[in-house]
Coordinates of C-alpha atoms in Angstrom, one line a residue:
X899 CA -58.6 14.9 45.2
X900 CA -57.8 13.5 41.9
X901 CA -60.2 14.4 39.0
X902 CA -61.5 11.5 36.5
X903 CA -62.5 13.1 33.0
X904 CA -66.0 11.3 31.9
X905 CA -66.1 10.9 28.4
X906 CA -69.7 10.0 27.0
X907 CA -70.3 7.9 24.2
X908 CA -74.0 7.5 24.6
X909 CA -74.6 8.9 21.3
X910 CA -72.0 6.5 19.4
X911 CA -71.5 3.3 21.3
X912 CA -74.7 4.0 23.0
X913 CA -76.9 4.2 20.2
X914 CA -75.5 0.7 18.7
X915 CA -77.6 -0.8 21.0
X916 CA -80.3 -2.7 18.9
X917 CA -83.3 -0.4 18.3
X918 CA -81.7 2.5 20.0
X919 CA -81.3 4.2 16.8
X920 CA -81.2 8.4 16.9
X921 CA -82.1 10.9 14.4
X922 CA -80.2 14.3 14.1
X923 CA -82.4 16.6 16.2
X924 CA -82.6 14.0 18.9
X925 CA -78.9 13.6 19.1
X926 CA -78.5 17.3 19.1
X927 CA -80.9 17.5 22.2
X928 CA -79.3 14.8 24.0
X929 CA -75.9 16.5 23.4
X930 CA -77.0 19.7 25.1
X931 CA -78.3 17.3 28.1
X932 CA -75.2 15.5 28.3
X933 CA -73.3 19.3 28.4
X934 CA -75.8 20.3 31.4
X935 CA -74.6 17.1 33.2
X936 CA -71.1 17.8 33.1
X937 CA -69.2 15.3 31.0
X938 CA -66.0 16.4 29.9
X939 CA -66.0 14.9 26.1
X940 CA -69.0 13.8 24.0
X941 CA -68.7 11.3 21.4
X942 CA -71.3 12.0 19.1
X943 CA -71.5 9.5 16.4
X944 CA -69.6 7.6 14.0
X945 CA -69.0 10.2 11.1
X946 CA -68.3 7.9 8.2
X947 CA -71.2 5.3 9.1
X948 CA -74.2 7.5 7.6
X949 CA -74.8 11.4 6.4
X950 CA -77.1 11.7 9.5
X951 CA -74.2 11.0 11.8
X952 CA -71.9 13.3 10.1
X953 CA -74.6 15.9 10.2
X954 CA -75.2 15.2 14.0
X955 CA -71.7 15.3 14.8
X956 CA -70.9 18.6 12.6
X957 CA -73.9 20.5 14.3
X958 CA -72.8 19.1 17.8
X959 CA -69.4 20.3 17.0
X960 CA -70.7 23.7 16.2
X961 CA -73.2 24.3 19.0
X962 CA -71.8 22.6 22.0
X963 CA -69.4 24.7 24.0
X964 CA -66.8 24.0 26.7
X965 CA -67.0 20.4 26.0
X966 CA -64.5 18.3 23.7
X967 CA -66.0 16.8 20.9
X968 CA -64.7 13.3 19.7
X969 CA -64.6 11.9 16.4
X970 CA -64.9 8.2 16.0
X971 CA -62.9 6.3 13.2
X972 CA -61.5 3.1 11.9
X973 CA -57.8 3.0 11.2
X974 CA -58.6 4.2 7.3
X975 CA -58.1 7.2 5.7
X976 CA -61.6 7.9 4.7
X977 CA -62.8 7.7 8.2
X978 CA -60.4 9.9 9.6
X979 CA -61.1 12.6 6.9
X980 CA -64.8 12.3 7.7
X981 CA -64.2 12.7 11.4
X982 CA -62.0 15.6 10.8
X983 CA -64.6 17.3 8.7
X984 CA -67.1 16.7 11.1
X985 CA -65.5 18.0 14.2
X986 CA -63.5 20.9 12.5
X987 CA -65.9 23.7 14.3
X988 CA -65.6 22.3 17.8
X989 CA -63.9 24.4 20.4
X990 CA -61.8 21.5 21.6
X991 CA -61.8 18.3 19.8
X992 CA -60.2 14.7 20.0
X993 CA -60.0 11.8 17.0
X994 CA -60.7 8.5 18.4
X995 CA -59.2 5.6 16.2
X996 CA -59.5 1.8 16.9
X997 CA -58.0 -0.9 15.4
X998 CA -58.4 -4.5 16.2
X999 CA -55.4 -6.3 18.1
X1000 CA -56.6 -9.6 19.6
X1001 CA -55.7 -13.2 17.4
X1002 CA -59.2 -13.7 17.2
X1003 CA -59.9 -10.6 15.5
X1004 CA -57.2 -10.6 13.1
X1005 CA -57.6 -13.9 12.1
X1006 CA -61.3 -13.9 11.5
X1007 CA -62.5 -10.2 11.1
X1008 CA -59.3 -8.3 9.8
X1009 CA -57.4 -11.0 8.1
X1010 CA -54.1 -9.3 8.9
X1011 CA -50.9 -10.3 10.7
X1012 CA -49.5 -8.8 13.7
X1013 CA -46.8 -6.8 11.7
X1014 CA -49.4 -5.4 9.1
X1015 CA -51.5 -4.3 11.9
X1016 CA -48.5 -2.5 13.8
X1017 CA -47.6 -0.5 10.3
X1018 CA -51.1 0.1 9.8
X1019 CA -51.7 1.6 13.3
X1020 CA -48.6 3.7 13.0
X1021 CA -49.4 5.1 9.2
X1022 CA -53.0 6.2 10.6
X1023 CA -52.0 7.5 13.8
X1024 CA -49.3 9.5 12.1
X1025 CA -52.0 10.6 9.3
X1026 CA -54.8 11.6 12.3
X1027 CA -52.1 13.5 13.9
X1028 CA -51.6 15.9 11.0
X1029 CA -55.0 17.2 11.4
X1030 CA -55.7 17.3 15.3
X1031 CA -53.8 17.4 18.5
X1032 CA -55.7 15.0 20.2
X1033 CA -55.3 11.3 19.4
X1034 CA -57.2 8.7 21.1
X1035 CA -56.0 5.0 20.2
X1036 CA -57.9 1.8 21.1
X1037 CA -56.6 -1.5 20.2
X1038 CA -59.7 -3.2 20.4
X1039 CA -60.3 -6.4 22.5
X1040 CA -57.2 -5.8 23.8
X1041 CA -58.2 -7.7 27.3
X1042 CA -57.6 -10.9 25.5
X1043 CA -54.6 -10.0 23.2
X1044 CA -52.0 -10.4 25.5
X1045 CA -49.0 -8.4 26.8
X1046 CA -46.6 -8.9 24.4
X1047 CA -48.6 -7.6 21.0
X1048 CA -50.7 -5.1 23.2
X1049 CA -47.4 -3.6 24.4
X1050 CA -45.8 -3.3 20.8
X1051 CA -49.0 -1.9 19.3
X1052 CA -49.1 0.7 22.0
X1053 CA -45.5 1.7 21.8
X1054 CA -45.7 2.1 17.8
X1055 CA -48.9 4.5 18.3
X1056 CA -47.0 6.5 21.0
X1057 CA -44.2 7.1 18.9
X1058 CA -46.6 8.4 16.0
X1059 CA -48.3 11.1 18.4
X1060 CA -51.0 9.3 20.2
X1061 CA -51.9 11.3 23.2
X1062 CA -54.6 9.3 25.0
X1063 CA -54.4 5.2 24.8
X1064 CA -57.8 3.4 25.7
X1065 CA -57.3 -0.2 26.8
X1066 CA -61.0 -1.4 26.0
X1067 CA -62.4 -4.3 27.6
X1068 CA -64.6 -4.8 24.4
X1069 CA -66.5 -7.9 25.3
X1070 CA -66.6 -7.6 28.7
X1071 CA -64.3 -10.4 29.3
X1072 CA -62.0 -9.0 31.8
X1073 CA -62.4 -9.2 35.8
X1074 CA -62.0 -6.3 38.0
X1075 CA -58.2 -7.5 39.2
X1076 CA -57.3 -8.4 36.0
X1077 CA -58.5 -5.2 34.2
X1078 CA -56.5 -3.0 37.0
X1079 CA -53.5 -5.1 36.8
X1080 CA -53.4 -4.6 33.2
X1081 CA -53.2 -0.9 33.1
X1082 CA -50.3 -1.1 35.9
X1083 CA -48.4 -3.2 33.5
X1084 CA -48.9 -1.3 30.8
X1085 CA -47.9 2.2 32.6
X1086 CA -45.0 0.2 33.9
X1087 CA -43.7 -1.7 30.9
X1088 CA -44.6 0.5 27.5
X1089 CA -42.3 3.0 26.4
X1090 CA -43.2 6.1 26.3
X1091 CA -46.2 5.7 28.7
X1092 CA -45.2 8.4 30.9
X1093 CA -46.2 10.9 27.8
X1094 CA -49.7 9.7 27.2
X1095 CA -52.8 9.6 29.3
X1096 CA -55.1 6.5 29.9
X1097 CA -58.6 5.5 29.5
X1098 CA -60.9 2.9 30.4
X1099 CA -63.8 1.4 28.1
X1100 CA -65.4 -1.4 29.4
X1101 CA -68.5 -3.4 28.4
X1102 CA -71.0 -5.3 30.8
X1103 CA -71.2 -8.8 29.6
X1104 CA -70.6 -10.1 32.7
X1105 CA -72.2 -7.4 34.7
X1106 CA -68.7 -6.1 35.9
X1107 CA -68.3 -3.0 33.7
X1108 CA -68.6 -0.5 36.6
X1109 CA -66.4 -2.6 38.7
X1110 CA -63.5 -2.9 35.8
X1111 CA -63.9 1.1 35.2
X1112 CA -63.3 1.5 39.2
X1113 CA -60.4 -0.8 39.2
X1114 CA -58.7 0.8 36.0
X1115 CA -59.2 4.4 38.0
X1116 CA -57.5 2.9 41.1
X1117 CA -54.6 1.8 38.6
X1118 CA -54.3 5.7 37.4
X1119 CA -56.2 6.2 34.6
X1120 CA -57.5 9.7 34.0
X1121 CA -60.4 9.2 31.6
X1122 CA -63.2 6.6 31.7
X1123 CA -65.8 5.9 28.6
X1124 CA -69.3 5.7 29.8
X1125 CA -72.9 5.8 28.7
X1126 CA -76.2 7.0 30.2
X1127 CA -78.2 4.2 31.8
X1128 CA -75.1 1.9 30.7
X1129 CA -77.0 1.2 27.5
X1130 CA -74.6 0.0 24.0
X1131 CA -73.5 -3.0 22.4
X1132 CA -75.0 -6.3 24.0
X1133 CA -75.3 -6.0 27.5
X1134 CA -74.0 -2.5 27.2
X1135 CA -71.5 -0.1 28.8
X1136 CA -70.2 1.3 32.1
X1137 CA -73.2 3.1 33.6
X1138 CA -72.1 6.7 33.7
X1139 CA -74.7 7.2 36.6
X1140 CA -73.1 4.1 38.5
X1141 CA -69.5 5.0 38.1
X1142 CA -70.4 8.3 39.3
X1143 CA -72.3 7.9 42.2
X1144 CA -69.8 5.1 43.5
X1145 CA -66.9 7.8 43.4
X1146 CA -68.8 10.3 45.1
X1147 CA -70.7 8.2 47.5
X1148 CA -67.5 6.4 48.6
X1149 CA -65.2 9.4 48.0
X1150 CA -63.5 8.7 51.2
X1151 CA -62.1 5.4 49.6
X1152 CA -61.5 6.6 46.0
X1153 CA -60.5 10.1 46.7
X1154 CA -61.9 11.1 43.2
X1155 CA -64.0 13.7 41.9
X1156 CA -65.7 14.4 38.7
X1157 CA -67.3 17.3 37.0
X1158 CA -70.8 15.3 36.5
X1159 CA -73.8 17.3 38.3
X1160 CA -75.6 14.8 40.3
X1161 CA -78.9 17.0 40.2
X1162 CA -79.0 16.3 36.3
X1163 CA -78.6 12.4 36.3
X1164 CA -82.3 11.5 36.9
X1165 CA -83.6 14.1 34.0
X1166 CA -80.8 12.9 31.5
X1167 CA -81.4 9.2 32.3
X1168 CA -85.1 9.8 31.5
X1169 CA -84.0 11.4 28.3
X1170 CA -82.4 8.9 26.8
X1171 CA -84.5 6.2 27.9
X1172 CA -87.4 7.9 25.9
X1173 CA -85.3 8.7 22.9
X1174 CA -83.7 5.3 22.4
X1175 CA -86.9 3.6 23.4
X1176 CA -84.7 1.5 25.8
X1177 CA -86.8 1.1 29.1
X1178 CA -85.0 1.1 32.5
X1179 CA -85.3 -2.3 34.6
X1180 CA -86.8 -1.4 37.8
X1181 CA -84.0 -2.6 39.7
X1182 CA -81.3 -0.8 38.0
X1183 CA -79.0 0.8 40.5
X1184 CA -79.3 4.9 40.9
X1185 CA -82.3 5.5 38.3
X1186 CA -84.3 2.4 38.6
X1187 CA -88.0 2.5 39.9
X1188 CA -87.1 0.5 43.0
X1189 CA -83.6 2.3 43.6
X1190 CA -85.1 4.4 46.3
X1191 CA -88.5 2.4 47.4
X1192 CA -89.1 0.3 50.1
X1193 CA -92.3 -2.0 50.7
X1194 CA -91.0 -4.2 53.7
X1195 CA -92.6 -2.8 56.9
X1196 CA -89.4 -3.0 58.8
X1197 CA -87.5 -0.9 56.3
X1198 CA -90.2 1.4 55.9
X1199 CA -90.3 2.1 59.7
X1200 CA -86.4 2.8 60.0
X1201 CA -86.7 5.1 57.1
X1202 CA -89.4 7.0 58.6
X1203 CA -87.2 7.3 61.6
X1204 CA -83.9 8.2 59.8
X1205 CA -83.4 7.9 56.1
X1206 CA -79.8 7.1 56.5
X1207 CA -80.8 3.7 58.0
X1208 CA -81.7 2.1 54.7
X1209 CA -80.4 4.8 52.1
X1210 CA -76.8 5.8 51.4
X1211 CA -77.8 8.1 48.6
X1212 CA -80.3 11.0 48.6
X1213 CA -82.5 10.9 45.7
X1214 CA -83.7 14.7 45.4
X1215 CA -79.8 15.3 45.2
X1216 CA -79.7 13.3 42.1
X1217 CA -83.1 15.2 40.7
X1218 CA -85.3 11.8 41.4
X1219 CA -88.9 12.7 42.7
X1220 CA -88.9 11.5 46.7
X1221 CA -91.0 8.3 46.9
X1222 CA -89.7 6.3 49.2
X1223 CA -92.6 4.1 50.6
X1224 CA -94.1 1.7 48.6
X1225 CA -97.3 0.4 50.1
X1226 CA -98.0 -3.4 49.7
X1227 CA -98.9 -6.3 51.6
X1228 CA -95.6 -6.0 53.6
X1229 CA -96.0 -2.4 54.7
X1230 CA -97.4 -1.6 58.1
X1231 CA -99.9 0.8 60.1
X1232 CA -97.0 3.3 60.5
X1233 CA -96.3 3.7 56.6
X1234 CA -100.0 4.1 56.2
X1235 CA -100.2 6.7 58.6
X1236 CA -97.1 8.4 57.3
X1237 CA -98.7 8.5 53.9
X1238 CA -101.9 9.9 54.2
X1239 CA -100.7 12.4 56.7
X1240 CA -98.3 13.7 53.8
X1241 CA -101.8 14.3 52.2
X1242 CA -102.7 16.6 55.0
X1243 CA -105.3 13.7 56.4
X1244 CA -105.0 12.7 60.3
X1245 CA -106.7 9.6 61.2
X1246 CA -107.6 8.5 65.1
X1247 CA -106.8 5.1 66.0
X1248 CA -110.6 3.6 64.7
X1249 CA -110.0 5.1 61.2
X1250 CA -106.5 3.9 61.0
X1251 CA -107.9 0.4 61.8
X1252 CA -110.3 0.4 59.4
X1253 CA -107.9 1.6 56.7
X1254 CA -105.8 -1.0 57.4
X1255 CA -107.9 -3.9 57.1
X1256 CA -109.2 -2.7 53.7
X1257 CA -105.5 -2.0 52.6
X1258 CA -104.5 -5.2 53.7
X1259 CA -107.4 -7.2 51.7
X1260 CA -106.6 -4.8 48.7
X1261 CA -102.6 -5.4 48.8
X1262 CA -102.9 -9.5 48.8
X1263 CA -105.0 -9.1 45.2
X1264 CA -102.7 -6.6 43.4
X1265 CA -99.8 -6.7 45.8
X1266 CA -98.9 -2.9 45.2
X1267 CA -101.6 -0.1 46.4
X1268 CA -101.2 3.3 44.6
X1269 CA -101.8 6.4 46.1
X1270 CA -105.1 7.1 44.4
X1271 CA -106.5 4.0 45.8
X1272 CA -105.1 4.4 49.1
X1273 CA -107.0 8.0 49.2
X1274 CA -110.4 6.4 48.2
X1275 CA -109.9 3.9 51.1
X1276 CA -108.4 6.7 53.6
X1277 CA -111.7 8.9 52.2
X1278 CA -114.1 5.9 53.2
X1279 CA -112.3 5.7 56.3
X1280 CA -113.4 9.8 57.4
X1281 CA -116.5 9.8 55.4
X1282 CA -115.3 12.5 52.9
X1283 CA -113.7 12.5 49.6
X1284 CA -109.9 13.3 49.6
X1285 CA -109.3 14.1 46.0
X1286 CA -110.0 17.0 44.2
X1287 CA -111.7 14.4 41.3
X1288 CA -112.6 11.3 41.1
X1289 CA -113.1 9.4 37.6
X1290 CA -116.2 7.3 38.3
X1291 CA -116.4 5.6 34.7
X1292 CA -114.6 5.6 31.5
X1293 CA -115.7 4.5 27.8
X1294 CA -113.8 4.3 25.0
X1295 CA -114.6 3.8 21.4
X1296 CA -111.7 2.6 19.2
X1297 CA -111.2 1.0 15.7
X1298 CA -108.5 0.6 13.1
X1299 CA -110.7 3.1 10.6
X1300 CA -111.8 6.1 12.6
X1301 CA -110.3 8.5 15.4
X1302 CA -110.9 7.1 18.9
X1303 CA -113.5 8.9 21.0
X1304 CA -113.3 9.0 25.0
X1305 CA -116.2 9.6 27.5
X1306 CA -115.6 10.2 31.0
X1307 CA -117.8 10.8 34.0
X1308 CA -115.8 12.7 36.8
X1309 CA -116.8 14.2 40.1
X1310 CA -115.3 17.7 41.0
X1311 CA -115.5 17.3 45.1
X1312 CA -115.1 21.3 45.6
X1313 CA -118.6 21.7 43.8
X1314 CA -119.9 17.8 44.1
X1315 CA -120.9 18.1 40.3
X1316 CA -120.5 15.0 38.0
X1317 CA -120.4 15.8 34.8
X1318 CA -119.3 13.8 31.5
X1319 CA -116.4 14.8 29.2
X1320 CA -115.7 13.5 25.8
X1321 CA -112.8 13.6 23.9
X1322 CA -111.0 12.4 20.8
X1323 CA -107.6 11.7 19.0
X1324 CA -105.8 9.5 17.1
X1325 CA -105.2 7.2 19.5
X1326 CA -107.1 6.0 22.6
X1327 CA -105.1 7.2 25.3
X1328 CA -104.9 10.6 23.6
X1329 CA -109.1 10.6 23.8
X1330 CA -109.1 10.1 27.2
X1331 CA -106.7 12.2 28.1
X1332 CA -108.4 15.1 25.9
X1333 CA -111.5 14.0 28.0
X1334 CA -110.0 14.3 31.3
X1335 CA -108.1 17.5 30.9
X1336 CA -111.6 19.2 29.8
X1337 CA -112.6 18.7 33.7
X1338 CA -109.5 20.2 35.0
X1339 CA -109.1 24.0 34.9
X1340 CA -105.3 23.9 35.6
X1341 CA -103.0 23.9 32.5
X1342 CA -101.6 20.4 33.2
X1343 CA -99.0 19.3 30.2
X1344 CA -99.0 15.5 29.5
X1345 CA -95.3 14.7 29.9
X1346 CA -94.7 10.9 29.8
X1347 CA -96.6 7.3 29.7
X1348 CA -95.0 4.1 30.6
X1349 CA -96.8 0.8 30.2
X1350 CA -95.8 -2.4 31.9
X1351 CA -97.3 -6.0 32.2
X1352 CA -97.6 -7.3 36.0
X1353 CA -98.8 -10.7 35.0
X1354 CA -98.9 -13.3 32.3
X1355 CA -101.9 -15.3 30.4
X1356 CA -105.0 -13.8 29.0
X1357 CA -106.3 -12.3 32.2
X1358 CA -103.3 -10.2 32.8
X1359 CA -102.9 -6.9 34.3
X1360 CA -101.0 -3.9 33.0
X1361 CA -99.7 -1.1 35.0
X1362 CA -99.4 2.7 33.8
X1363 CA -97.0 5.1 34.9
X1364 CA -98.1 8.5 33.8
X1365 CA -95.9 11.7 34.5
X1366 CA -97.8 15.4 33.9
X1367 CA -96.3 18.9 34.1
X1368 CA -97.6 21.8 35.9
X1369 CA -95.8 25.3 36.4
X1370 CA -92.6 23.4 35.7
X1371 CA -93.1 20.8 38.4
X1372 CA -93.4 17.0 37.2
X1373 CA -96.1 14.9 39.0
X1374 CA -96.6 10.6 38.6
X1375 CA -99.7 8.9 39.2
X1376 CA -99.5 4.8 38.6
X1377 CA -102.6 2.5 38.1
X1378 CA -103.3 -1.0 37.8
X1379 CA -106.0 -2.5 35.8
X1380 CA -106.6 -5.6 33.4
X1381 CA -107.8 -3.2 31.0
X1382 CA -104.7 -1.1 30.1
X1383 CA -106.7 1.7 28.7
X1384 CA -108.4 2.0 32.1
X1385 CA -105.0 1.7 33.9
X1386 CA -103.9 4.7 31.7
X1387 CA -106.8 6.6 32.5
X1388 CA -106.8 6.3 36.2
X1389 CA -103.0 7.3 36.3
X1390 CA -103.3 10.1 34.5
X1391 CA -106.4 11.1 37.0
X1392 CA -104.0 10.3 39.9
X1393 CA -101.0 12.4 38.2
X1394 CA -103.7 15.3 37.9
X1395 CA -104.8 15.3 41.3
X1396 CA -101.4 15.6 42.9
X1397 CA -100.8 18.5 40.6
X1398 CA -104.2 20.0 41.5
X1399 CA -103.7 19.4 45.2
X1400 CA -100.0 20.9 45.1
X1401 CA -100.9 24.2 43.3
X1402 CA -104.2 24.9 45.6
X1403 CA -102.0 25.3 48.7
X1404 CA -104.6 28.0 49.9
X1405 CA -107.4 25.6 49.8
X1406 CA -106.4 22.3 51.7
X1407 CA -108.9 19.6 51.7
X1408 CA -109.6 20.4 55.3
X1409 CA -110.7 24.1 54.1
X1410 CA -112.8 22.8 50.9
X1411 CA -116.5 22.1 51.2
X1412 CA -116.8 18.4 52.2
X1413 CA -118.8 16.1 49.9
X1414 CA -119.6 12.6 51.6
X1415 CA -118.9 9.4 49.8
X1416 CA -122.4 8.6 50.2

């Protein structure tokens, strides 16, 4: 199978997304994660743009081994000098230079003629070549340039020693058939094209960045430039995870392989989302929350019988925690019985009917029924508590000139005791977590919190999604409430209950002392 090299520009083009700015330490952490993911090239930043970016590129060049490091530069001597200095300690390095080529860019941005652009491209590629062996050249806005001038620029930089030609769809304008055909024409019509490699760089303004990149691969490119989660300018770039999984899932069609380690995709995606403060859309392919979840009863029934009925990828191979069944008003009895069985609970037909009736009433009101709510309803059906702990009440005192204080009434169903725990923190969520943590002996770490609005208006509800860590494993809890702080408390309690259930394998719910709900 032909291998495609993955060029990751999350730390450069991805960071150019509004609000996604990263500091030096964040870039270094992400660079190590990208290396673990298996990318071939990392573009860590734009060295001339700021002292912080220069430092980040320099440190990444020194710390990251076995991955090519790319310095980014305009066709300007000072840019090239900065990129060369920043990457000088890399085991392998590349210099990536760009220069506008379309008429609209030349007329309104560069204010240069075509002849001046060709001459500038020649001089700057020649200058860069005196420092580094691998020089990548990008004619910016290539897909709106026209073949005649595009060919002229590319032939000029090949003559001066460019080794990789990147033909970018800078504004996401191209259609897949157009983009693939452009590479075909370039490879056939540009003198010296047999001496260089080709790279694709696609933006997603019309939602076709991945499709265009796949078209370029089919046309013969050997490098594809991507970002994690598809972040980047405007609508973003070609999504690394979508491209990698399209090639892997349809390998019989493409005949292409990459060095991407699929099991590292989810962890990398989550880290990029947190550090860039860029939430992932629920319906985002591969790594969106709904990508491997199903609510419809027909789909749930098929999945429980054979996962391949409705899933073309295995989420666990991507490092995604398995949670394929979402319980809502479209769910059936089969899914309910399956879910409670996952928690070690067996229901007879009468108990299942009672649970199903209660469940449907709840689902009609709030759309999705979360696991801790289901366990409460199932507990009523079997007349015993099924969760290790129950959060009976939460009181929070907050204000703008004081530490926040939380008081939580929690029942331990192993002992039957009900106690009140208090906690404090600079924020109300921190105070709630501090209080609940005091009730649980296991060393559970708070890992992540996501908050969403699930309706609109002054009576809107909020959804909290909390992730905790215990013994290097992650557990998630979700809750919905009109009070977002209560939602966060209930979600944290649900996540902790999941973790506690998992580690108490020698004390299953059937073996623990039974305390009735009454």
